Amino acid sequence: MKDSENSSDAGSDENGRRQISRGEGEWRDILRRADRETARFLGFYEETFRAEQDAAGDRLDRCALAMGWHLGAPEEGDDDSGDARGNAADFSPEQLPGDSLPSPAVPAPDFSAVYSLHNLPECIAVGALFRFARSRWCALWKSPHGAKLSAETAAALSETLSSAQRDMMLAVDAEDALEFGLAVCLMKNAHAALNRHFALMEKLSVPKQDQACARASRELRCALMDLRDVCLRVLLDARRELEKNARDGEA
């Protein structure tokens, strides 16, 4: 990395974040923690289906609350430029009545302890949602209905899912680096990939009589809709920042 050549600037970047050199062991622990948090979000997300709450259309908000991400609006004077932003893309909804998901079993991770893309709430949620989607696809691939899909369609389904995840992660990274224009471009790409994925899914015919596959197909579509919801939340937030910057430039 070129930044390491200038030791005088190694303490912080232009956004004021600490950039402390960490060893392989420390980063391995950070990655393990991110995996645990992703698995925890996934557990809450799967619970919404077991509890038959998916019809309410508030899965993301319920999971965010269960994760302890209800940050609310930043207080005056708080530093909201760093790792625990309280904006729309951080899933900070109002407490919903009748929320039946359990409270966080462990304290929310300290996102300010070390900066890493893996620690951002958006990336944890996105990673969990794609894991969920792929698990449903695994069930469908093994069924006689999935076996009827052509190799070309199967490859396109895999490619669109992978490209959507890549661009969503990169968009979150761009937004966190205050590159809001890039975040908009990448999220638009991800949203388009998800739309193509939906179109390809029309080639998968699952009869209602096959209840297990029908349920997997329905839950898969719910997860894809929630991923599109994440796209729209980040897009909205990034566009607001772009408009704010434009107004500030004109002032």
Coordinates of C-alpha atoms in Angstrom, one line a residue:
M1 CA 0.0 0.0 0.0
K2 CA 1.4 3.4 -1.0
D3 CA 0.1 5.1 2.2
S4 CA 2.6 3.1 4.3
E5 CA 5.5 5.0 2.6
N6 CA 4.5 8.2 4.5
S7 CA 4.7 7.3 8.2
S8 CA 3.6 10.8 9.2
D9 CA 0.2 10.3 7.7
A10 CA -0.2 6.7 9.0
G11 CA -2.3 7.8 12.0
S12 CA -5.4 9.0 10.2
D13 CA -7.0 9.5 6.8
E14 CA -8.7 12.5 5.3
N15 CA -12.0 11.6 7.1
G16 CA -10.3 11.5 10.5
R17 CA -10.4 7.8 11.0
R18 CA -7.5 6.1 12.9
Q19 CA -5.5 3.9 10.6
I20 CA -3.5 1.8 13.0
S21 CA -1.4 -0.9 11.6
R22 CA -2.7 -4.3 12.7
G23 CA -1.3 -7.7 12.3
E24 CA -2.8 -10.7 10.6
G25 CA -4.1 -12.2 13.9
E26 CA -6.0 -9.0 14.7
W27 CA -7.5 -8.8 11.3
R28 CA -8.5 -12.5 11.5
D29 CA -10.3 -11.7 14.7
I30 CA -12.1 -8.8 13.1
L31 CA -13.2 -11.0 10.1
R32 CA -14.4 -13.7 12.5
R33 CA -16.4 -11.1 14.4
A34 CA -17.9 -9.9 11.1
D35 CA -18.9 -13.5 10.3
R36 CA -20.5 -13.9 13.7
E37 CA -22.5 -10.7 13.3
T38 CA -23.6 -11.8 9.8
A39 CA -24.7 -15.2 11.2
R40 CA -26.5 -13.4 14.0
F41 CA -28.4 -11.2 11.5
L42 CA -29.2 -14.2 9.4
G43 CA -30.6 -16.0 12.5
F44 CA -32.9 -13.1 13.2
Y45 CA -33.9 -12.9 9.6
E46 CA -34.8 -16.6 9.4
E47 CA -36.8 -16.2 12.6
T48 CA -39.1 -13.7 10.9
F49 CA -40.2 -16.4 8.5
R50 CA -40.6 -19.0 11.2
A51 CA -42.7 -16.6 13.1
E52 CA -44.7 -15.8 9.9
Q53 CA -43.9 -12.2 10.2
D54 CA -42.7 -11.8 6.6
A55 CA -46.1 -10.7 5.5
A56 CA -45.7 -7.5 7.5
G57 CA -43.0 -6.3 5.2
D58 CA -40.7 -5.1 8.0
R59 CA -38.1 -7.8 8.1
L60 CA -35.1 -5.5 7.8
D61 CA -36.3 -3.1 10.5
R62 CA -37.1 -6.0 12.9
C63 CA -33.7 -7.5 12.4
A64 CA -31.9 -4.2 12.8
L65 CA -33.6 -3.6 16.1
A66 CA -32.8 -7.1 17.3
M67 CA -29.1 -6.5 16.3
G68 CA -29.1 -3.3 18.4
W69 CA -28.7 -1.0 15.5
H70 CA -31.4 1.5 16.6
L71 CA -29.0 4.4 16.7
G72 CA -31.5 7.2 16.1
A73 CA -30.6 10.7 15.0
P74 CA -27.2 11.9 16.1
E75 CA -27.0 14.4 18.9
E76 CA -25.8 17.9 18.3
G77 CA -22.1 17.9 18.3
D78 CA -21.7 14.2 17.8
D79 CA -19.3 13.0 15.1
D80 CA -21.6 11.4 12.5
S81 CA -18.9 11.1 9.8
G82 CA -17.5 7.8 11.0
D83 CA -18.4 4.2 11.5
A84 CA -21.8 4.3 13.3
R85 CA -23.8 6.7 11.3
G86 CA -27.5 7.1 12.2
N87 CA -28.9 7.6 8.7
A88 CA -31.5 5.8 6.7
A89 CA -29.1 3.3 5.3
D90 CA -28.1 2.1 8.8
F91 CA -31.6 0.7 9.4
S92 CA -32.6 2.9 12.3
P93 CA -36.4 2.5 12.4
E94 CA -38.8 3.4 15.2
Q95 CA -39.7 0.6 17.6
L96 CA -42.6 -1.3 16.1
P97 CA -45.4 -2.5 18.4
G98 CA -45.7 -6.2 18.9
D99 CA -42.1 -6.9 18.0
S100 CA -41.6 -10.5 18.9
L101 CA -37.9 -10.9 17.9
P102 CA -35.6 -11.4 20.9
S103 CA -33.4 -8.6 22.2
P104 CA -29.8 -8.8 21.2
A105 CA -28.1 -11.7 23.0
V106 CA -24.8 -9.9 23.1
P107 CA -23.9 -6.2 23.0
A108 CA -23.7 -4.6 19.6
P109 CA -20.2 -4.6 18.2
D110 CA -18.1 -1.5 18.7
F111 CA -17.9 -0.2 15.1
S112 CA -15.6 2.6 16.2
A113 CA -13.0 0.3 17.6
V114 CA -11.5 -0.3 14.2
Y115 CA -12.5 0.8 10.7
S116 CA -13.3 -2.1 8.4
L117 CA -15.9 -2.4 5.6
H118 CA -16.9 -5.7 7.2
N119 CA -18.0 -4.0 10.4
L120 CA -20.6 -1.7 8.7
P121 CA -24.2 -2.6 9.5
E122 CA -25.2 -2.4 5.8
C123 CA -22.5 -4.9 4.8
I124 CA -23.5 -7.3 7.6
A125 CA -27.1 -7.1 6.5
V126 CA -26.3 -7.5 2.8
G127 CA -24.0 -10.5 3.5
A128 CA -26.7 -12.2 5.6
L129 CA -29.4 -11.6 2.9
F130 CA -27.2 -13.1 0.1
R131 CA -26.4 -16.1 2.3
F132 CA -30.2 -16.6 2.9
A133 CA -30.9 -16.3 -0.9
R134 CA -28.2 -18.8 -1.8
S135 CA -29.5 -21.3 0.8
R136 CA -32.9 -21.1 -0.8
W137 CA -31.4 -21.5 -4.3
C138 CA -29.6 -24.6 -3.1
A139 CA -32.9 -26.2 -2.1
L140 CA -34.4 -25.3 -5.5
W141 CA -31.4 -26.6 -7.5
K142 CA -31.7 -30.0 -5.9
S143 CA -35.4 -30.2 -6.8
P144 CA -36.8 -31.6 -10.1
H145 CA -38.0 -28.0 -10.9
G146 CA -34.5 -26.5 -10.7
A147 CA -33.0 -29.3 -12.7
K148 CA -35.2 -28.3 -15.6
L149 CA -33.4 -24.9 -16.0
S150 CA -30.9 -24.7 -18.8
A151 CA -27.2 -24.4 -18.0
E152 CA -27.2 -20.9 -19.6
T153 CA -30.1 -19.8 -17.3
A154 CA -28.4 -21.3 -14.2
A155 CA -25.1 -19.5 -15.1
A156 CA -27.0 -16.2 -15.6
L157 CA -28.8 -16.5 -12.2
S158 CA -25.5 -17.1 -10.5
E159 CA -23.8 -14.2 -12.2
T160 CA -26.5 -11.7 -11.5
L161 CA -26.6 -12.7 -7.8
S162 CA -22.8 -12.4 -7.5
S163 CA -22.6 -9.1 -9.3
A164 CA -25.4 -7.6 -7.3
Q165 CA -23.6 -8.5 -4.0
R166 CA -20.3 -7.2 -5.3
D167 CA -21.7 -3.8 -6.4
M168 CA -23.8 -3.4 -3.2
M169 CA -20.7 -3.9 -1.0
L170 CA -18.7 -1.5 -3.1
A171 CA -21.5 1.0 -3.0
V172 CA -21.5 0.9 0.8
D173 CA -17.8 1.4 0.8
A174 CA -18.1 4.3 -1.6
E175 CA -20.8 6.0 0.5
D176 CA -18.7 5.5 3.7
A177 CA -15.8 7.2 1.8
L178 CA -18.1 10.1 1.0
E179 CA -18.0 9.3 -2.7
F180 CA -21.8 9.6 -3.0
G181 CA -21.8 9.8 -6.8
L182 CA -20.0 6.5 -7.0
A183 CA -22.3 4.9 -4.5
V184 CA -25.3 5.9 -6.6
C185 CA -23.8 4.4 -9.8
L186 CA -22.9 1.1 -8.0
M187 CA -26.3 0.8 -6.3
K188 CA -28.0 1.4 -9.6
N189 CA -25.9 -1.4 -11.1
A190 CA -26.8 -3.7 -8.2
H191 CA -30.5 -2.9 -8.5
A192 CA -30.4 -3.6 -12.2
A193 CA -28.7 -7.0 -11.6
L194 CA -31.4 -7.9 -9.0
N195 CA -34.1 -7.0 -11.6
R196 CA -32.4 -9.3 -14.1
H197 CA -32.3 -12.0 -11.5
F198 CA -36.1 -11.6 -11.0
A199 CA -36.7 -11.8 -14.7
L200 CA -34.6 -15.0 -15.0
M201 CA -36.6 -16.6 -12.1
E202 CA -39.7 -16.5 -14.3
K203 CA -38.2 -19.5 -16.0
L204 CA -38.4 -21.5 -12.8
S205 CA -41.8 -23.1 -12.5
V206 CA -42.7 -24.4 -9.0
P207 CA -46.2 -26.0 -8.5
K208 CA -48.0 -25.1 -5.3
Q209 CA -48.4 -28.8 -4.6
D210 CA -44.7 -29.0 -3.9
Q211 CA -45.0 -27.1 -0.6
A212 CA -41.3 -27.2 0.3
C213 CA -40.1 -25.8 -3.0
A214 CA -42.9 -23.3 -3.1
R215 CA -41.9 -22.0 0.3
A216 CA -38.2 -21.8 -0.7
S217 CA -39.2 -19.9 -3.9
R218 CA -41.4 -17.5 -1.9
E219 CA -38.7 -16.8 0.8
L220 CA -36.1 -16.3 -2.0
R221 CA -38.3 -13.7 -3.6
C222 CA -38.8 -12.0 -0.2
A223 CA -35.0 -11.9 0.3
L224 CA -34.4 -10.4 -3.1
M225 CA -37.1 -7.8 -2.5
D226 CA -35.4 -6.9 0.8
L227 CA -32.1 -6.5 -1.0
R228 CA -33.7 -4.1 -3.5
D229 CA -35.0 -2.3 -0.4
V230 CA -31.4 -1.9 0.8
C231 CA -30.4 -0.6 -2.6
L232 CA -33.2 2.0 -2.5
R233 CA -32.3 3.1 1.1
V234 CA -28.6 3.7 0.2
L235 CA -29.6 5.4 -3.1
L236 CA -31.9 7.7 -1.2
D237 CA -29.2 8.5 1.4
A238 CA -26.5 9.1 -1.2
R239 CA -28.7 11.3 -3.4
R240 CA -29.6 13.4 -0.4
E241 CA -25.9 13.9 0.3
L242 CA -25.2 14.9 -3.3
E243 CA -28.0 17.4 -3.2
K244 CA -26.8 18.8 0.1
N245 CA -23.3 19.1 -1.4
A246 CA -24.6 20.9 -4.4
R247 CA -26.5 23.4 -2.3
D248 CA -23.5 24.0 -0.2
G249 CA -21.4 24.6 -3.3
E250 CA -23.8 27.2 -4.6
A251 CA -23.9 29.0 -1.2

